[in-house]
């Protein structure tokens, strides 16, 4: 086990020393920061826009990292022959692959953690930028009943306080010490997204264990798309069945759709962003998606190991 | 008979490459299988504690043999054991060191980090790594580069780093695929000394090489491969001494008449700045030449019966392979 961690940690190190990761991260943070300056809207409208944009970009950049780092992970080792001196050490090939997988997952999750932290801070910051809240804090009623207009310094102090408090609250939320109903929901949505990424990362590694990076990237994206459409395919298949089959091609189509829907991951399970937008839907932690995510990832990884174990490293 | 620490029987490797090609110059793309028999029915026994050289021209199958033994590729046919156990046994892997040909490592790691990571893979404790790594860096002459990322290493430095990682676990068997490639003459000598010191410590060294002169000096036994087939195996003097010897006679201050007379008797003649050198194949003629030199006013500088070198053996026995 300690050897798997050594490999995982080294994979993490590799990613961290790769410039692409920083470019992706900075880009994601910029998008979130820019969402914080949407014009004169009510707080709840602003929060909705920011939430939507934030969660979408967290998912999207997580996916980008999974695909772009994941597809090269195994291929580069073979291509540069760095693997020669790894698998000849007293480790098994499956330990190598699992270590790589966990290392990539660690990389993705730490990036997501940074993004979520930033994202939460932007959300909390909105609370301070509300007109009423701001004027209450800045305009002081004097003894003679007049209102003293705020000075530059008091403005500065207010913004500084807003930033520091937002960051502190974001930190508190991540450590589960502090939350608002909205941020609790956000954390859960992101958590479900992480489960989805565990599956996608597994696929990226599976594909890259037998094909080239370009092909793996295409296959991974395809898997993601089919996975997201999975629920629709099931509905489609059921509807075909209800209508009954007149020709054998129809039956074939049904079987094909059914198999496709049940073999590909049902990623719809993990997409909870839309429920967050509807105020009265409460997002809960459910056992089924969690188990599904873990077991599906494990199955994919098992398949990857199976292929990898028999490979000739030429 | 000692038990062989490395044993192969009928080891055969056929590479199958899928080649996408066009047929008869027409644009008809099809998948062809191109087969290359890189190793043909190899039987080898390497004894514990010896320095074993695997020699052969480019494309002979040396790397293939080592890769099969290391479990990187799987043999098409035949079997092999290391330390009496089948390939891939983890306890065996723990006492093996391996330096691949033209090694390449994670270039984002610094020298020290790299060895530290590999030490973890060997399952060494943190304390053992802290002790071993500086020793090894010193041994391979990389102490000055421990904080330099491998990206910044020269070819020879990488080769040294590779050697260090192969020795982390004080291996019982060390497999070195062309350990001297990319090294300058000092480095080559250091490797030679290192291999000898490994043997002194009781390790078995299995290495492949092109540098025949070095192999000749250090190997207890060699195997000679050509086109995937084992041509010869045995102690160096068994392989070489049975063959023709040449006699080299070096002399100085000979009169020109004398020189031309002796030149006629010898197979080869080389004029050097101060001396002349006669090379003859037959012992009687060599002795006759020596007698004449001694009887003349000139001086005999040296008389050397010379064994065939490995290089000559190679050139005589093995045609270069069309790779
Ligand atoms: N991955 C591969 N796919 C197909 N053929 C290969 C592959 N690797 C090696 N070969 C072929 O196998 C034969 C033996 O190659 P190998 O690398 O074992 O030779 P070698 O003795 O190590 O040569 P060198 O001294 O040049 O390192 C060659 O003919 C080579 O073309
Ligand atoms: Mg080779």
Coordinates of N, CA, C and O in Angstrom, one line a residue, chain B residues 7 18 65 71 76 84 122 127 153 176 314:
Chain B
X7 N 18.6 -18.6 -15.6 CA 18.5 -19.7 -16.5 C 17.5 -19.5 -17.5 O 16.3 -19.1 -17.2
X18 N 2.1 -4.5 -36.1 CA 1.1 -4.2 -37.0 C 1.5 -3.0 -37.8 O 1.8 -1.9 -37.3
X65 N 16.6 -9.9 -24.8 CA 16.8 -11.0 -23.8 C 16.7 -10.4 -22.4 O 16.0 -10.9 -21.6
X71 N 10.9 -9.1 -17.3 CA 9.4 -9.1 -17.2 C 8.7 -7.9 -17.9 O 7.6 -7.7 -17.8
X76 N 7.7 -15.4 -26.3 CA 6.7 -16.1 -27.2 C 6.8 -17.6 -26.9 O 5.7 -18.3 -26.9
X84 N 16.2 -19.2 -9.4 CA 15.4 -20.4 -9.2 C 13.9 -20.2 -9.2 O 13.1 -21.2 -9.2
X122 N 11.3 0.3 -3.7 CA 12.0 -0.9 -3.2 C 11.6 -1.3 -1.8 O 12.0 -2.3 -1.2
X127 N 14.9 6.0 6.9 CA 16.2 6.0 7.5 C 17.2 5.4 6.5 O 18.3 5.9 6.3
X153 N 20.2 17.0 -16.7 CA 21.4 16.1 -16.7 C 21.9 15.8 -18.2 O 21.1 15.7 -19.1
X176 N 22.6 -4.9 -16.5 CA 23.0 -3.6 -17.0 C 23.0 -3.7 -18.6 O 23.7 -4.5 -19.1
X314 N 34.8 -11.4 -33.3 CA 33.6 -10.9 -33.8 C 33.6 -10.8 -35.3 O 32.7 -11.2 -36.0

